[in-house]
CSV table of C-alpha atoms in Angstrom, one decimal:
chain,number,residue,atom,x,y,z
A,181,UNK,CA,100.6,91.4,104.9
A,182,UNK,CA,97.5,91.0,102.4
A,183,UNK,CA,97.9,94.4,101.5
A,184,UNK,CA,101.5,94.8,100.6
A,185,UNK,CA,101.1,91.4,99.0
A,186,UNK,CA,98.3,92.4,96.7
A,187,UNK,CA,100.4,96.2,96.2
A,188,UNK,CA,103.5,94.0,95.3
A,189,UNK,CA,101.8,91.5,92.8
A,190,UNK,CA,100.2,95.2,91.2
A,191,UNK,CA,103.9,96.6,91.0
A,192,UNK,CA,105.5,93.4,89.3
A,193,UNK,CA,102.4,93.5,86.6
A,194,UNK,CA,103.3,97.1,85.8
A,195,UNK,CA,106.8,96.6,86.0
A,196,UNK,CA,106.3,93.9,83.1
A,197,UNK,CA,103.8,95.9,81.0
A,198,UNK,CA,106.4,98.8,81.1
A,199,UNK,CA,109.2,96.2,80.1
A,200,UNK,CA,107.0,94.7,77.5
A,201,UNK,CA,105.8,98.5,75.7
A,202,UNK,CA,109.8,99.1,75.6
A,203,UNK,CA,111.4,96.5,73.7
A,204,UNK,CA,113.8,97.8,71.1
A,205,UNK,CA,114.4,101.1,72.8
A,206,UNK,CA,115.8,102.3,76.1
A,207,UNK,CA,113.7,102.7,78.9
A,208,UNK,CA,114.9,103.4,82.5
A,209,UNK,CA,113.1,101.4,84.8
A,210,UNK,CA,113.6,101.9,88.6
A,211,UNK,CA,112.9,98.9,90.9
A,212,UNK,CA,112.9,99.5,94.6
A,213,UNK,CA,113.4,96.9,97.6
A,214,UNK,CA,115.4,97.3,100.9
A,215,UNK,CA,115.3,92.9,101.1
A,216,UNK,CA,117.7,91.1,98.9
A,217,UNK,CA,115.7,87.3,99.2
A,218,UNK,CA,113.1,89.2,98.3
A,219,UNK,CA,114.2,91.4,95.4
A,220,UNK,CA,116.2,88.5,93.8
A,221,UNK,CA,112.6,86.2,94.1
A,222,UNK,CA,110.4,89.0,92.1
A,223,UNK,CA,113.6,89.4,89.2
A,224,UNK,CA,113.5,85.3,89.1
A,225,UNK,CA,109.9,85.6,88.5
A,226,UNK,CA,109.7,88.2,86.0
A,227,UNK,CA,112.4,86.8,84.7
A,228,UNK,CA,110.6,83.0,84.2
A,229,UNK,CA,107.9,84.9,82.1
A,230,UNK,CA,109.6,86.8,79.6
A,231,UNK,CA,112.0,84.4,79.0
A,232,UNK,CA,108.6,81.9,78.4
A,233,UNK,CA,107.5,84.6,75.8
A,234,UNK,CA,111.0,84.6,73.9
A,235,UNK,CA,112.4,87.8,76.0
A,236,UNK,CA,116.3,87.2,76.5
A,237,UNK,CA,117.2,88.4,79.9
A,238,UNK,CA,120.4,89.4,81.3
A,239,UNK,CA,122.1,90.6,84.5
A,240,UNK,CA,124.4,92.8,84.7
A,241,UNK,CA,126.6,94.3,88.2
A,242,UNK,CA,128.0,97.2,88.9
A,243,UNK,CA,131.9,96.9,89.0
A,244,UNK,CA,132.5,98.5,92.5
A,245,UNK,CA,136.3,99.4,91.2
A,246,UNK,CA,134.4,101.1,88.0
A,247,UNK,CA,131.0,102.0,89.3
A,248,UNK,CA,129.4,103.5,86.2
A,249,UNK,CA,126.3,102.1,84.3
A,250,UNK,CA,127.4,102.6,80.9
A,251,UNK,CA,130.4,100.8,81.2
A,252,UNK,CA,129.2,97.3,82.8
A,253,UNK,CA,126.1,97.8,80.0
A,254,UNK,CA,129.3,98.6,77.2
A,255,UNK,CA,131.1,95.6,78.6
A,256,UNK,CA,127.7,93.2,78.6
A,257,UNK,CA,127.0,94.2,75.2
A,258,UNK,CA,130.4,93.1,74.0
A,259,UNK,CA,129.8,89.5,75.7
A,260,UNK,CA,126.1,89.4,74.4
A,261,UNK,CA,126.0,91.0,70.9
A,262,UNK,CA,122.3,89.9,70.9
A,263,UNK,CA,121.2,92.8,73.1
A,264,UNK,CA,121.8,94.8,69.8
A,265,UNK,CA,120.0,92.5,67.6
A,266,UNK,CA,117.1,94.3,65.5
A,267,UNK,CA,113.6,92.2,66.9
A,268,UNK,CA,115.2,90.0,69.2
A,269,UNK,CA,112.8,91.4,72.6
A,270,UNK,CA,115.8,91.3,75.4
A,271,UNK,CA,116.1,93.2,79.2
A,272,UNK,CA,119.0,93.9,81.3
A,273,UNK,CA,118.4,93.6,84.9
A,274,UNK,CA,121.0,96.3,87.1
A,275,UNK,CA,121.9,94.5,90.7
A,276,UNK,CA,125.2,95.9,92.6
A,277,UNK,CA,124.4,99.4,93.9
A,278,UNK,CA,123.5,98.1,97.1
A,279,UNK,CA,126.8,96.9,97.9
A,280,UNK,CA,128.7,100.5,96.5
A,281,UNK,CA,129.9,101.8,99.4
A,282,UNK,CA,129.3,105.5,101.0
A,283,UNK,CA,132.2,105.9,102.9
A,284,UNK,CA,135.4,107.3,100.7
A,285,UNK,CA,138.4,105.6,102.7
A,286,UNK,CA,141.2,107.2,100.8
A,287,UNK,CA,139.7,108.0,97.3
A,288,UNK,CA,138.3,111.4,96.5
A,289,UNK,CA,135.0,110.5,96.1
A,290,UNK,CA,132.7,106.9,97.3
A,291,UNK,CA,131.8,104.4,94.7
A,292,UNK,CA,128.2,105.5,95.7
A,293,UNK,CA,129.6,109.0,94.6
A,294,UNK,CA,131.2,108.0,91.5
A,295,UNK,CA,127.8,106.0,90.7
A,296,UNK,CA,125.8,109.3,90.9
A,297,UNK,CA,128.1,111.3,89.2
A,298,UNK,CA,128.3,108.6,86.4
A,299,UNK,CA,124.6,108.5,85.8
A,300,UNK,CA,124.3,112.1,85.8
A,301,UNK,CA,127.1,112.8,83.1
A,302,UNK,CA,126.5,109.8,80.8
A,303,UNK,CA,122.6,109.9,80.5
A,304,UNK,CA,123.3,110.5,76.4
A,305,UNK,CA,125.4,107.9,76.5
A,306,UNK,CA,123.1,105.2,77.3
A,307,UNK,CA,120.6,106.5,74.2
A,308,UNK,CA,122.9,103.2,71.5
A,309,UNK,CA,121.0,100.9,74.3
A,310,UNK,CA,117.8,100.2,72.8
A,311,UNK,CA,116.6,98.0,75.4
A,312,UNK,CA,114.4,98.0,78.7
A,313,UNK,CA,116.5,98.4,81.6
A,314,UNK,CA,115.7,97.7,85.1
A,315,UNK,CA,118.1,99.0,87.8
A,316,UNK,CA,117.4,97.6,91.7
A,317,UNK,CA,117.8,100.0,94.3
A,318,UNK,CA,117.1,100.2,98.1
A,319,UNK,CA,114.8,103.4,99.0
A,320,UNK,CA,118.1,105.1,101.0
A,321,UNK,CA,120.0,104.8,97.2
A,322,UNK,CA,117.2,105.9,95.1
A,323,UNK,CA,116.5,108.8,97.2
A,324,UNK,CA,120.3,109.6,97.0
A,325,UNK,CA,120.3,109.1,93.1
A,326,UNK,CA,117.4,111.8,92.4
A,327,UNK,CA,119.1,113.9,94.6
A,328,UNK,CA,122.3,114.0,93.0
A,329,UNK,CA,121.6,112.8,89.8
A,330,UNK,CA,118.2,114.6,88.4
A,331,UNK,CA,118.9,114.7,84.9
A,332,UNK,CA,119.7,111.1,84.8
A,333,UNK,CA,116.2,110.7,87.3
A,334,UNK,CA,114.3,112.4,85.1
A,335,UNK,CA,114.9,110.0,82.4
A,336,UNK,CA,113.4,107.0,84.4
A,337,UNK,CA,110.2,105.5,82.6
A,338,UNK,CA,108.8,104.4,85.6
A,339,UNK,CA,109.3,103.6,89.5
A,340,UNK,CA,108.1,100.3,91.2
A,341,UNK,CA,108.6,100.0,94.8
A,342,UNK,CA,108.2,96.4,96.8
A,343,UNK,CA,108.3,95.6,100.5
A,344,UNK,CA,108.6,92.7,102.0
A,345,UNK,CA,106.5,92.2,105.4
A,346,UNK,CA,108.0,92.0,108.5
A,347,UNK,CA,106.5,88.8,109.4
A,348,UNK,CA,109.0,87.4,107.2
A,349,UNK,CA,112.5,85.7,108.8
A,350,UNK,CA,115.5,87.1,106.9
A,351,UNK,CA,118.8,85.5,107.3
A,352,UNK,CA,121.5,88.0,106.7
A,353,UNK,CA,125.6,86.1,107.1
A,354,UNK,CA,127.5,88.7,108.6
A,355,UNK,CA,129.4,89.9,105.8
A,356,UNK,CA,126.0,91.5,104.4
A,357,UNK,CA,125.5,92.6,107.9
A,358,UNK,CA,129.0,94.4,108.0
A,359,UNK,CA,128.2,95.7,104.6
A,360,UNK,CA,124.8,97.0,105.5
A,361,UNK,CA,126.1,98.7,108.4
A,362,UNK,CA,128.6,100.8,106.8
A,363,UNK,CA,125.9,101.6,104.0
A,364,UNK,CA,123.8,102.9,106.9
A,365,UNK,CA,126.6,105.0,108.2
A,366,UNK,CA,127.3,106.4,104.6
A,367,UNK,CA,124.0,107.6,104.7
A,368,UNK,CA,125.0,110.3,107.3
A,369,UNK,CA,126.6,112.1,104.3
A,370,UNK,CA,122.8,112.8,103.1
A,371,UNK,CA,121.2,113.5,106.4
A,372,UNK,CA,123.5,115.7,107.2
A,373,UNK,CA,122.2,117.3,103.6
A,374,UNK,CA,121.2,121.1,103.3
A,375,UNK,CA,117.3,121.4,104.5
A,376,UNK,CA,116.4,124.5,101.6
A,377,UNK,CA,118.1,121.7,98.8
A,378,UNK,CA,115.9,118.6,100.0
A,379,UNK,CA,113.1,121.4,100.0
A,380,UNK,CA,113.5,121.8,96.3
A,381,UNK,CA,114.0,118.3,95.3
A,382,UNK,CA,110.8,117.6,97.1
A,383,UNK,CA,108.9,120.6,95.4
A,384,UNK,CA,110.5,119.2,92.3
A,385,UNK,CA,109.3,116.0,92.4
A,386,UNK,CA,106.0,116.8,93.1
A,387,UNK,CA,105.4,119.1,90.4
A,388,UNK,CA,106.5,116.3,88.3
A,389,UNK,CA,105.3,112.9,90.0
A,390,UNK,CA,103.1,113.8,93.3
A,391,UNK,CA,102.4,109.8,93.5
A,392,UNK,CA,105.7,109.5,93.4
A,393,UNK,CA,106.8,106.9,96.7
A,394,UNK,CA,110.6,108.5,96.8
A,395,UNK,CA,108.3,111.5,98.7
A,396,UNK,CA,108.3,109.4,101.9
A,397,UNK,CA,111.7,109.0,102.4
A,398,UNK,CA,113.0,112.5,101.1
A,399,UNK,CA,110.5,113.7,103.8
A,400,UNK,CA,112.5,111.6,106.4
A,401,UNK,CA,115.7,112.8,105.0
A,402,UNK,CA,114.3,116.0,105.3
A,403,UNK,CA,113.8,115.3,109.0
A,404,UNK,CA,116.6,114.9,109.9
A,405,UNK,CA,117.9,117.3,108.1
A,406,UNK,CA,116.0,120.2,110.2
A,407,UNK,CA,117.1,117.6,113.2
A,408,UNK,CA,120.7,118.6,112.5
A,409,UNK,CA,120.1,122.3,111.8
A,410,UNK,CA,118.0,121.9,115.5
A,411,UNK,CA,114.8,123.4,113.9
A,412,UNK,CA,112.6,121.3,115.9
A,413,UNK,CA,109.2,122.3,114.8
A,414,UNK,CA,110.1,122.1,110.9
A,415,UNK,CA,111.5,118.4,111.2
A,416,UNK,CA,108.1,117.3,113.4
A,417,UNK,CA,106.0,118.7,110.0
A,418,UNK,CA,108.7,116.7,107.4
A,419,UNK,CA,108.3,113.7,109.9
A,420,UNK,CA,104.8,114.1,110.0
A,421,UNK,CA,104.8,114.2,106.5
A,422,UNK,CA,106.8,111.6,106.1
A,423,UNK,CA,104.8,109.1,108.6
A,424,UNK,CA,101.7,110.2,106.1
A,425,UNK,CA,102.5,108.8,102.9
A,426,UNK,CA,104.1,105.9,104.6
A,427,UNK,CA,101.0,105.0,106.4
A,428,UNK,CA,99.2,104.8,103.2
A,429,UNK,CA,102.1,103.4,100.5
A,430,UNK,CA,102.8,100.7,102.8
A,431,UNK,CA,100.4,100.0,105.6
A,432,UNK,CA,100.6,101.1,109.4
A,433,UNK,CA,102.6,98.1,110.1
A,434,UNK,CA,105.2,98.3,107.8
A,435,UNK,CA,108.9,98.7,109.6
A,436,UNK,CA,109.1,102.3,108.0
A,437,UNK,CA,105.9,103.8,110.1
A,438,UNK,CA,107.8,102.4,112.9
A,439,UNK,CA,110.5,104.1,112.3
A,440,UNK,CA,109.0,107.4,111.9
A,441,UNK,CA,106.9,107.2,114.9
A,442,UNK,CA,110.3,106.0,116.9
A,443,UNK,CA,112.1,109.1,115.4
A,444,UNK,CA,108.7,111.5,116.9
A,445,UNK,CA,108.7,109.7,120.2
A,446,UNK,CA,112.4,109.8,120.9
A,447,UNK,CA,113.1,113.4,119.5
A,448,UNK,CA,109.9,114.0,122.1
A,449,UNK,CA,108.4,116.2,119.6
């Protein structure tokens, strides 16, 4: 607990500092936490210091019906016109893509879907924001959004992952419940992913961020992947892989090691 306590408090301070070097132009900043309490307890806190050093901070959500970045950032703009003032230090903080479902019901594509595409296509679009922008993600999202959206991913000015320990009660009412469960079951539209395409977005990554802590979880999705495809040996390697750079982003009790040594027990690799 020490340990992803002390990583967590590192993360917040560089998260800052990056907010801080950006003021006055736009800077994609990608914040990662799979606990809500949590995740809305760090943006309060950052949020209590800038606003002490003059900062102006602002939340924006995505619109499920619309779910594209530039618009809700358009539409907070026209209700804040001081986000475009020249000196005036401001941030937007991005909250919503959590609760964009995966699963398409009658529309052509998923809000999730719609999301990714959005960022991909409108990347220029965002360049009249000249402000620090920091979007919230869970790891399953982000490692969706560099997958389908690399150009808008490649953009990003920094990534800043936080866990929460285990320890930890979280009270979850059962409509977050439902919706986490059918975000969990969207996610078989990524697992069920072609294994030579994770492959390259993995080989990708790494030639451009091999700190990055996406790796972990594109190993997984890799996985499972090869899991699918029944190429037993290759998914033990990606898990292995995976349990690897777990084991030393987030500690050997963190809930994601113990998922990844679940997945090698039970697939009896």
């Amino acid at each position: 607990m020490e340990k992803d306590s002390s990583q967590n408090q590192r993360n917040l301070r560089r998260l800052l500092m990056s907010v801080q070097a950006s003021y006055g132009r736009l800077n994609l900043l990608i914040a990662i936490c799979d606990n809500r309490r949590y995740r809305d307890e760090l943006i309060g806190s950052y949020e209590k210091e800038l606003t002490a050093k003059g900062t102006s901070c602002h939340r924006v959500r995505i619109d499920r019906q619309q779910p594209s970045l530039k618009q809700c950032l358009k539409d907070l703009v026209s209700q804040e016109p001081v986000l475009m003032s020249v000196g005036k230090p401001a941030i937007v903080t991005v909250l919503g893509t959590d609760e964009l479902l995966g699963i398409r019901l009658n529309e052509l594509k998923s809000a999730q879907e719609q999301f990714f595409f959005s960022a991909q296509w409108t990347r220029e679009g965002l360049r009249d924001f000249k402000f620090p922008i920091v979007i919230w993600l869970t790891p399953e999202i982000a490692t969706s959004l560099s997958q389908q959206a690399p150009d808008f991913w490649s953009w990003r000015g920094g990534v800043f992952e936080f866990s929460q320990s285990i320890s930890v009660p979280i009270n979850f009412s059962s409509a977050t419940y439902e919706l986490s469960n059918q975000v969990e079951s969207a996610q078989e539209n990524f697992t069920n992913a072609n294994p030579v395409d994770l492959q390259k977005q993995i080989d990708n990554l790494l030639s451009q961020d091999p700190d990055s802590p996406l790796l972990a979880s594109l190993y997984n999705s890799l996985a499972d992947a090869y899991v699918n495809n029944i190429q037993y040996n290759q998914a033990e390697y990606a898990y292995r892989k995976a349990l690897d750079l777990y084991e030393r982003q987030l500690g050997e009790r963190h809930p994601n090691v113990a998922t990844i040594i679940n997945n090698l027990a039970f697939k009896k690799f």
